[in-house]
């Protein structure tokens, strides 16, 4: 493993342990040349996956790209990193164990939307707006209609919180 700081090729493993979800091994490494320390993750890869894009282009599946797109959808949302990692690992495992070496970008997008819908509604809408290439507000309305009436009568029954600094009346 090359050192990310100096490029040295002789790094040493100082500590190894399973990651939180047990799907990877976390290794702490040190470079004897520059004394730089860094962490690597080792994951099982069942097969080499190729993604067939809408344009017809074929590219290797990139787990990090999947992670980044989910992170963008979940930016500033109150979702624990462990749940995000479980989602990414689950989608990756599902793709690898599907039996096909070539998968469409549409099938990946559908799996991400399904996962985000169960994780966070706002992230689901964010991802869907880009994935489905929304052009007008009606597209959002249609998508929000599929989420159900979560903000319906129950939301109206919740009393409004007093303004910050306002005193409660007896």
CSV table of C-alpha atoms in Angstrom, one decimal:
chain,number,residue,atom,x,y,z
A,1,UNK,CA,0.0,0.0,0.0
A,2,UNK,CA,1.5,3.4,-1.0
A,3,UNK,CA,1.7,6.2,1.4
A,4,UNK,CA,-0.8,9.0,0.5
A,5,UNK,CA,1.6,11.6,1.8
A,6,UNK,CA,5.0,10.8,0.4
A,7,UNK,CA,4.2,7.9,-2.1
A,8,UNK,CA,6.4,5.5,-0.2
A,9,UNK,CA,5.6,1.8,-1.1
A,10,UNK,CA,6.6,0.2,2.2
A,11,UNK,CA,3.9,1.0,4.7
A,12,UNK,CA,3.3,-1.0,7.8
A,13,UNK,CA,0.0,-2.2,9.4
A,14,UNK,CA,-0.2,-1.1,13.0
A,15,UNK,CA,-3.7,-2.2,13.9
A,16,UNK,CA,-6.4,-4.3,12.2
A,17,UNK,CA,-10.0,-4.8,13.2
A,18,UNK,CA,-13.4,-5.3,11.7
A,19,UNK,CA,-15.4,-2.2,10.7
A,20,UNK,CA,-18.7,-1.4,12.4
A,21,UNK,CA,-20.9,-3.5,10.1
A,22,UNK,CA,-18.4,-6.3,9.9
A,23,UNK,CA,-18.3,-6.1,6.1
A,24,UNK,CA,-14.8,-4.6,6.0
A,25,UNK,CA,-11.5,-4.7,7.8
A,26,UNK,CA,-10.2,-1.4,9.0
A,27,UNK,CA,-6.4,-1.1,9.0
A,28,UNK,CA,-4.3,1.7,10.6
A,29,UNK,CA,-1.0,2.1,8.7
A,30,UNK,CA,2.2,4.0,9.2
A,31,UNK,CA,4.8,5.0,6.7
A,32,UNK,CA,8.4,4.5,7.9
A,33,UNK,CA,9.7,7.1,5.4
A,34,UNK,CA,7.6,10.1,6.5
A,35,UNK,CA,5.9,8.7,9.7
A,36,UNK,CA,2.5,9.6,8.2
A,37,UNK,CA,-0.5,7.6,9.5
A,38,UNK,CA,-3.6,6.7,7.6
A,39,UNK,CA,-6.5,4.3,7.6
A,40,UNK,CA,-7.4,1.8,4.8
A,41,UNK,CA,-10.5,-0.4,4.5
A,42,UNK,CA,-10.5,-3.9,2.9
A,43,UNK,CA,-13.8,-5.2,1.6
A,44,UNK,CA,-14.8,-8.4,0.0
A,45,UNK,CA,-15.7,-8.0,-3.7
A,46,UNK,CA,-17.7,-10.9,-5.0
A,47,UNK,CA,-17.4,-10.0,-8.7
A,48,UNK,CA,-16.3,-7.3,-11.0
A,49,UNK,CA,-19.4,-5.2,-11.9
A,50,UNK,CA,-19.8,-3.2,-15.0
A,51,UNK,CA,-22.4,-0.4,-15.2
A,52,UNK,CA,-24.3,0.2,-18.4
A,53,UNK,CA,-25.0,3.9,-18.6
A,54,UNK,CA,-28.0,5.5,-20.4
A,55,UNK,CA,-25.6,6.6,-23.2
A,56,UNK,CA,-24.6,3.0,-23.8
A,57,UNK,CA,-21.2,3.5,-22.3
A,58,UNK,CA,-19.8,0.8,-20.0
A,59,UNK,CA,-17.8,1.8,-16.9
A,60,UNK,CA,-16.6,-0.2,-13.8
A,61,UNK,CA,-18.9,-0.1,-10.8
A,62,UNK,CA,-17.5,2.4,-8.2
A,63,UNK,CA,-18.6,2.0,-4.6
A,64,UNK,CA,-17.2,5.4,-3.7
A,65,UNK,CA,-19.3,7.1,-6.4
A,66,UNK,CA,-22.4,5.4,-5.0
A,67,UNK,CA,-21.3,6.6,-1.5
A,68,UNK,CA,-20.8,10.2,-2.7
A,69,UNK,CA,-24.2,10.4,-4.4
A,70,UNK,CA,-25.9,9.2,-1.3
A,71,UNK,CA,-23.9,11.6,0.9
A,72,UNK,CA,-25.0,14.5,-1.4
A,73,UNK,CA,-28.6,13.5,-1.0
A,74,UNK,CA,-28.2,13.2,2.8
A,75,UNK,CA,-26.1,16.4,3.3
A,76,UNK,CA,-27.2,18.2,6.5
A,77,UNK,CA,-29.8,15.6,7.3
A,78,UNK,CA,-29.9,13.9,10.8
A,79,UNK,CA,-28.9,10.4,9.7
A,80,UNK,CA,-26.2,8.5,11.5
A,81,UNK,CA,-23.1,7.5,9.4
A,82,UNK,CA,-23.6,3.9,10.4
A,83,UNK,CA,-27.0,3.8,8.7
A,84,UNK,CA,-25.6,5.4,5.6
A,85,UNK,CA,-22.7,2.8,5.5
A,86,UNK,CA,-25.3,0.0,5.9
A,87,UNK,CA,-27.3,1.3,3.0
A,88,UNK,CA,-24.3,1.6,0.7
A,89,UNK,CA,-23.0,-1.9,1.7
A,90,UNK,CA,-26.5,-3.4,1.3
A,91,UNK,CA,-26.9,-1.9,-2.2
A,92,UNK,CA,-23.4,-3.1,-3.2
A,93,UNK,CA,-24.0,-6.6,-1.8
A,94,UNK,CA,-27.4,-6.8,-3.6
A,95,UNK,CA,-25.8,-5.8,-6.9
A,96,UNK,CA,-22.9,-8.2,-6.5
A,97,UNK,CA,-25.1,-11.2,-5.6
A,98,UNK,CA,-27.6,-10.5,-8.3
A,99,UNK,CA,-25.9,-12.9,-10.7
A,100,UNK,CA,-25.3,-10.3,-13.4
A,101,UNK,CA,-21.9,-8.9,-14.1
A,102,UNK,CA,-23.4,-6.0,-16.1
A,103,UNK,CA,-26.0,-3.8,-14.4
A,104,UNK,CA,-27.8,-0.7,-15.6
A,105,UNK,CA,-27.5,2.7,-14.0
A,106,UNK,CA,-31.3,2.7,-13.8
A,107,UNK,CA,-31.3,-0.3,-11.6
A,108,UNK,CA,-28.7,1.3,-9.3
A,109,UNK,CA,-30.8,4.5,-9.1
A,110,UNK,CA,-33.9,2.6,-8.2
A,111,UNK,CA,-32.1,0.7,-5.4
A,112,UNK,CA,-30.8,4.0,-4.1
A,113,UNK,CA,-34.2,5.6,-4.2
A,114,UNK,CA,-35.8,2.7,-2.4
A,115,UNK,CA,-33.1,2.8,0.3
A,116,UNK,CA,-33.4,6.6,0.7
A,117,UNK,CA,-37.2,6.4,0.9
A,118,UNK,CA,-36.8,4.2,4.0
A,119,UNK,CA,-34.0,6.3,5.5
A,120,UNK,CA,-35.0,10.0,5.0
A,121,UNK,CA,-37.8,11.5,2.9
A,122,UNK,CA,-36.0,14.7,2.2
A,123,UNK,CA,-32.9,12.9,0.9
A,124,UNK,CA,-35.3,10.7,-1.2
A,125,UNK,CA,-36.8,13.8,-2.9
A,126,UNK,CA,-33.4,15.4,-3.4
A,127,UNK,CA,-32.0,12.2,-5.1
A,128,UNK,CA,-35.1,11.6,-7.1
A,129,UNK,CA,-35.1,15.2,-8.4
A,130,UNK,CA,-31.7,14.8,-9.9
A,131,UNK,CA,-32.1,11.1,-10.9
A,132,UNK,CA,-35.4,11.6,-12.7
A,133,UNK,CA,-34.3,15.0,-14.1
A,134,UNK,CA,-37.2,17.1,-12.7
A,135,UNK,CA,-38.0,20.1,-14.9
A,136,UNK,CA,-41.0,21.7,-13.1
A,137,UNK,CA,-42.7,22.0,-9.7
A,138,UNK,CA,-45.4,19.5,-10.9
A,139,UNK,CA,-42.7,16.8,-10.9
A,140,UNK,CA,-42.1,17.4,-7.2
A,141,UNK,CA,-45.8,17.4,-6.4
A,142,UNK,CA,-46.2,14.0,-8.1
A,143,UNK,CA,-43.3,12.5,-6.2
A,144,UNK,CA,-44.5,13.9,-2.9
A,145,UNK,CA,-47.8,12.3,-3.5
A,146,UNK,CA,-46.1,8.9,-3.4
A,147,UNK,CA,-44.8,9.6,0.0
A,148,UNK,CA,-48.2,9.5,1.6
A,149,UNK,CA,-49.9,12.0,3.9
A,150,UNK,CA,-47.2,12.0,6.6
A,151,UNK,CA,-47.7,15.8,7.0
A,152,UNK,CA,-51.5,15.6,6.9
A,153,UNK,CA,-53.9,15.8,9.9
A,154,UNK,CA,-51.3,14.7,12.5
A,155,UNK,CA,-49.0,17.7,11.7
A,156,UNK,CA,-51.9,20.1,12.2
A,157,UNK,CA,-52.6,18.6,15.7
A,158,UNK,CA,-49.1,19.5,16.9
A,159,UNK,CA,-49.2,22.8,18.8
A,160,UNK,CA,-46.8,25.5,17.5
A,161,UNK,CA,-43.7,26.1,19.6
A,162,UNK,CA,-43.4,29.6,21.1
A,163,UNK,CA,-40.9,31.9,19.4
A,164,UNK,CA,-37.4,32.0,20.8
A,165,UNK,CA,-37.3,34.4,23.7
A,166,UNK,CA,-41.1,34.5,24.1
A,167,UNK,CA,-42.5,33.9,27.5
A,168,UNK,CA,-45.0,31.2,28.1
A,169,UNK,CA,-48.4,32.5,29.4
A,170,UNK,CA,-49.8,30.9,32.5
